[in-house]
Amino acid sequence: METYKNPAAPIADRVEDLLGRMTLEEKVGQTNQLVGVEHFRNNLASLSADDLFRNTAQAIYPGHKPEELEEWTRQGIVGSFLHVITLDEANRLQRLAMESRLAIPLLFGIDAIHGNANCPDNTVYPTNIGLACTFNTELARHIARQTAAEMRAMNMHWTFNPNMEVARDARWGRCGETYGEDPYLVERMGVETVLGLQGNLDGENDVLACVKHLIGGSQPDNGTNGSPADISERTLRTTFFPPFKAGVDAGAATVMPSHNELNGTPCHSNRWLMTDVLRHEWGFNGFVVSDWMDIEHVHDLHGTAETVEDAYCQSIMAGMDMHMHGPGWVDAVCRLVKEGYIDEQRIDDSVRRILTYKFRLGLFEHPFADPEKTMQVRLCPEHRRTSLEAARQSIVLLKNEGGLLPLDAKRYRKILVTGINAQDENIMGDWSASQRPENVVTILEGISHCVADSDAEVVYVSQGWDPRNMDPKRVKRAAEVACTADLNIVVAGEYMMRYRWNDRTCGEDTDRSDIGLVGLQEELIRQVAQSGKPTVLVLVNGRPLGVEWAADNLPAIIEAWEPGMYGGQAVAEILFGKVNPSGKLSMTIPRSVGQLHSYYNHKPSQYFHPYVCKPSSPLYPFGYGLSYATFAYSNLSATGEIHADGKGQVDVAVDIANTGDLDGVEIAQLYIRDEYSSLTRPVKELKDFKRVALKAGESKRVHFTLTPDKLAMLDADYHTVVEPGSFVVMVGSSSQDEDLLKIKINVK
Ligand code: BGC
């Protein structure tokens, strides 16, 4: 038996044996990823040439037929597919790969961003921005594990997740797929996700993770996806790099560069990023995959390569291993090698990396998934329960004046429910396909269920799904019903579903120059509130929304983000007090677009001269979120010492008491501030957090361990140092000063 076919042989030997048998074309074929055949077929009729250039979700290959993809697979010149969304197609293509000369299995990649939600009949969890509001790293790992199992049950092996970008601009439509604005929180959630997805990368329920996008796309110049990022090396190294480095340290198998140029060099041809930093500094030994047509864009958009071939050459020599996606790659790269522009050993390096993971995942032994067993895993009761629990924990209560919430169903005769997101599967958010209605609980359904045992009547006034095209007559109708109701619930926000790519208001490639509510939504809220009846606003959205009027005028606001398929149940349980909310904001909510960028961990001089006419403070700060319980912090202490030579530790402890009448969970946050430093540092930096469950009346002493690395900074030469002097340690319920107790420690 050939060594590469022998499961008992060491993987390194199998890789070398196989590599030695491959032609140049087969090798380049392994670095070649294409969109699925059905994807191609389904888009044939709808994509124009301009769509094709700009669209980053759908593709066809002009001049080719879908069947050719099958032929190339048989020839062994396709290494991977993306956007294959059924098990049937995955197994079918895999069978063709098994017919190829060396029978190298395909690797199927998919954007399983919050569950394998891009595929029908999979569990859809909250998106990352909401998941991060749980500050629950174990939950992140748990969801990743379940997602990996559902993926493997569909013969998918690789997810383009986690997005570990630090989101700093609410105009950017992709905030929802990130873990928010704080590097430490992003790092902690992202690392657990990598670990959960990958396991040891040797089991039948393990998949490859992809830490993306390297880097700067989350602080685009004008808020639009893929626009230039001009970010100093200092900011890269202190804010944007750490989560990526941590993802690599956690063993992430793949990394994807970002669409944008960084300080003048496209990330896809950036040797400094892909080789010097990623491989040499961080020791990354997985493979780099390009993003959607971004190597081509080095030529046709950024203009730093005169031809597409030149772009391919630049990208490969800068560190690229796999091409997503397009038919010209194999021929062009083979030519570049034959003409001496690229050394074949450089291609061998990439192929080695890719094959190593195909062996580790066991694909040579088990190339197929079993259609008989697939639905035993996908959408199984345990996964559904986790999705619901994650939604419950991710929702943030922003305002609750006069204790309006939780609602007592018995007190109301007639409840008006209205708004674009009241009765729509849009609660699942970006990166989700349509799912069967019986697997989705809308907010209206959740509310109706919660009041079913009372005499309250729920009256629903539809506003359609489309915020851009709301009907004033429906707004008026809702205002009329509000006058006869005794409680109003308006479910507003943005529209994210991918199947309406050109009509949505939030998500990938869906950026805005404003962060208020789109269309007649604020008008709807104002008119309904004019009834004088208590009005609750529920927001469903994938980026912060500056709902200043509502914050000033309504008694209660709930931020539900994109809570997943059971989001409607979770929202209703919180409205009616079956669940006590505990989420805390993973991203600052600014008042308006004019406040951008407005992250909490800004430098000391940022508001030295505050804005005039309007406040400088955000609408709701990072880390903020209310509960139906009240929590009191006291007796902050710090014992121990930290030395500038990197030794020692400090135990920080605080008493937290639940002073309310309901059991609850508090997310206690620890921030530091370096009072004087050789280079400027943020006014606050999150360094630890704990979820603390407290029964009504209960009190606990909660401990954090401060270690030198948590006080460290980068000096002028980018060396990690702990500078002597005083640090303020702050512990409390949000990042705003009034919510924090403070104590000083001195580094000797
Ligand atoms: C996105 C990536 C994604 C890829 C494949 C791109 O447009 O930027 O994040 O993984 O498409 O869907």
PDB file of N, CA and C and ligand atoms in Angstrom, residues 56 82-83 111 160 174 177 212-213 256 259 291-292 324 431 508, ligand 1:
ATOM      1  N   THR A  56     -19.895  39.937  -2.958  1.00  0.00           N
ATOM      2  CA  THR A  56     -18.969  39.052  -2.253  1.00  0.00           C
ATOM      3  C   THR A  56     -19.680  37.830  -1.668  1.00  0.00           C
ATOM      4  N   LEU A  82     -16.301  26.035  -1.481  1.00  0.00           N
ATOM      5  CA  LEU A  82     -17.096  26.761  -0.489  1.00  0.00           C
ATOM      6  C   LEU A  82     -18.491  26.938  -1.050  1.00  0.00           C
ATOM      7  N   HIS A  83     -19.397  27.338  -0.146  1.00  0.00           N
ATOM      8  CA  HIS A  83     -20.784  27.547  -0.559  1.00  0.00           C
ATOM      9  C   HIS A  83     -21.427  26.290  -1.151  1.00  0.00           C
ATOM     10  N   ASP A 111     -19.163  29.380   5.745  1.00  0.00           N
ATOM     11  CA  ASP A 111     -19.212  30.433   6.769  1.00  0.00           C
ATOM     12  C   ASP A 111     -20.186  30.023   7.861  1.00  0.00           C
ATOM     13  N   PHE A 160     -15.178  29.508   8.172  1.00  0.00           N
ATOM     14  CA  PHE A 160     -14.485  30.799   8.111  1.00  0.00           C
ATOM     15  C   PHE A 160     -14.914  31.633   9.316  1.00  0.00           C
ATOM     16  N   ARG A 174     -20.559  44.873   9.325  1.00  0.00           N
ATOM     17  CA  ARG A 174     -20.122  43.558   9.805  1.00  0.00           C
ATOM     18  C   ARG A 174     -19.863  43.502  11.302  1.00  0.00           C
ATOM     19  N   GLU A 177     -20.826  40.252  13.223  1.00  0.00           N
ATOM     20  CA  GLU A 177     -20.106  38.977  13.195  1.00  0.00           C
ATOM     21  C   GLU A 177     -18.831  39.026  14.029  1.00  0.00           C
ATOM     22  N   LYS A 212     -10.086  35.457  11.176  1.00  0.00           N
ATOM     23  CA  LYS A 212     -10.144  36.435  10.079  1.00  0.00           C
ATOM     24  C   LYS A 212     -10.589  37.786  10.608  1.00  0.00           C
ATOM     25  N   HIS A 213     -10.422  38.871   9.884  1.00  0.00           N
ATOM     26  CA  HIS A 213      -9.673  39.075   8.651  1.00  0.00           C
ATOM     27  C   HIS A 213      -8.478  39.923   9.041  1.00  0.00           C
ATOM     28  N   MET A 256      -7.381  34.223   7.384  1.00  0.00           N
ATOM     29  CA  MET A 256      -7.807  34.904   6.150  1.00  0.00           C
ATOM     30  C   MET A 256      -7.459  36.388   6.240  1.00  0.00           C
ATOM     31  N   HIS A 259     -10.098  42.314   3.132  1.00  0.00           N
ATOM     32  CA  HIS A 259     -10.257  42.911   1.802  1.00  0.00           C
ATOM     33  C   HIS A 259      -9.364  44.143   1.611  1.00  0.00           C
ATOM     34  N   ASP A 291      -9.425  35.946   0.758  1.00  0.00           N
ATOM     35  CA  ASP A 291     -10.852  36.235   0.802  1.00  0.00           C
ATOM     36  C   ASP A 291     -11.342  36.402  -0.635  1.00  0.00           C
ATOM     37  N   TRP A 292     -12.623  36.494  -0.744  1.00  0.00           N
ATOM     38  CA  TRP A 292     -13.399  36.472  -1.995  1.00  0.00           C
ATOM     39  C   TRP A 292     -12.847  37.426  -3.071  1.00  0.00           C
ATOM     40  N   MET A 324      -9.341  31.577  -2.736  1.00  0.00           N
ATOM     41  CA  MET A 324     -10.808  31.589  -2.782  1.00  0.00           C
ATOM     42  C   MET A 324     -11.153  32.643  -3.816  1.00  0.00           C
ATOM     43  N   TRP A 431     -25.514  35.976   7.797  1.00  0.00           N
ATOM     44  CA  TRP A 431     -24.896  34.652   7.694  1.00  0.00           C
ATOM     45  C   TRP A 431     -25.867  33.539   8.056  1.00  0.00           C
ATOM     46  N   GLU A 508     -22.775  42.074   5.900  1.00  0.00           N
ATOM     47  CA  GLU A 508     -21.603  42.207   5.027  1.00  0.00           C
ATOM     48  C   GLU A 508     -21.914  43.109   3.832  1.00  0.00           C
TER      49      GLU A 508
HETATM   50  C1  BGC B   1     -16.104  37.475   3.381  1.00  0.00           C
HETATM   51  C2  BGC B   1     -15.482  36.365   4.170  1.00  0.00           C
HETATM   52  C3  BGC B   1     -16.168  35.066   3.868  1.00  0.00           C
HETATM   53  C4  BGC B   1     -16.120  34.808   2.387  1.00  0.00           C
HETATM   54  C5  BGC B   1     -16.802  33.539   1.977  1.00  0.00           C
HETATM   55  C6  BGC B   1     -16.163  37.137   1.930  1.00  0.00           C
HETATM   56  O1  BGC B   1     -16.846  38.094   1.229  1.00  0.00           O
HETATM   57  O2  BGC B   1     -15.375  38.669   3.583  1.00  0.00           O
HETATM   58  O3  BGC B   1     -15.538  36.675   5.520  1.00  0.00           O
HETATM   59  O4  BGC B   1     -15.600  34.041   4.601  1.00  0.00           O
HETATM   60  O5  BGC B   1     -16.744  35.881   1.719  1.00  0.00           O
HETATM   61  O6  BGC B   1     -18.149  33.615   2.124  1.00  0.00           O
END
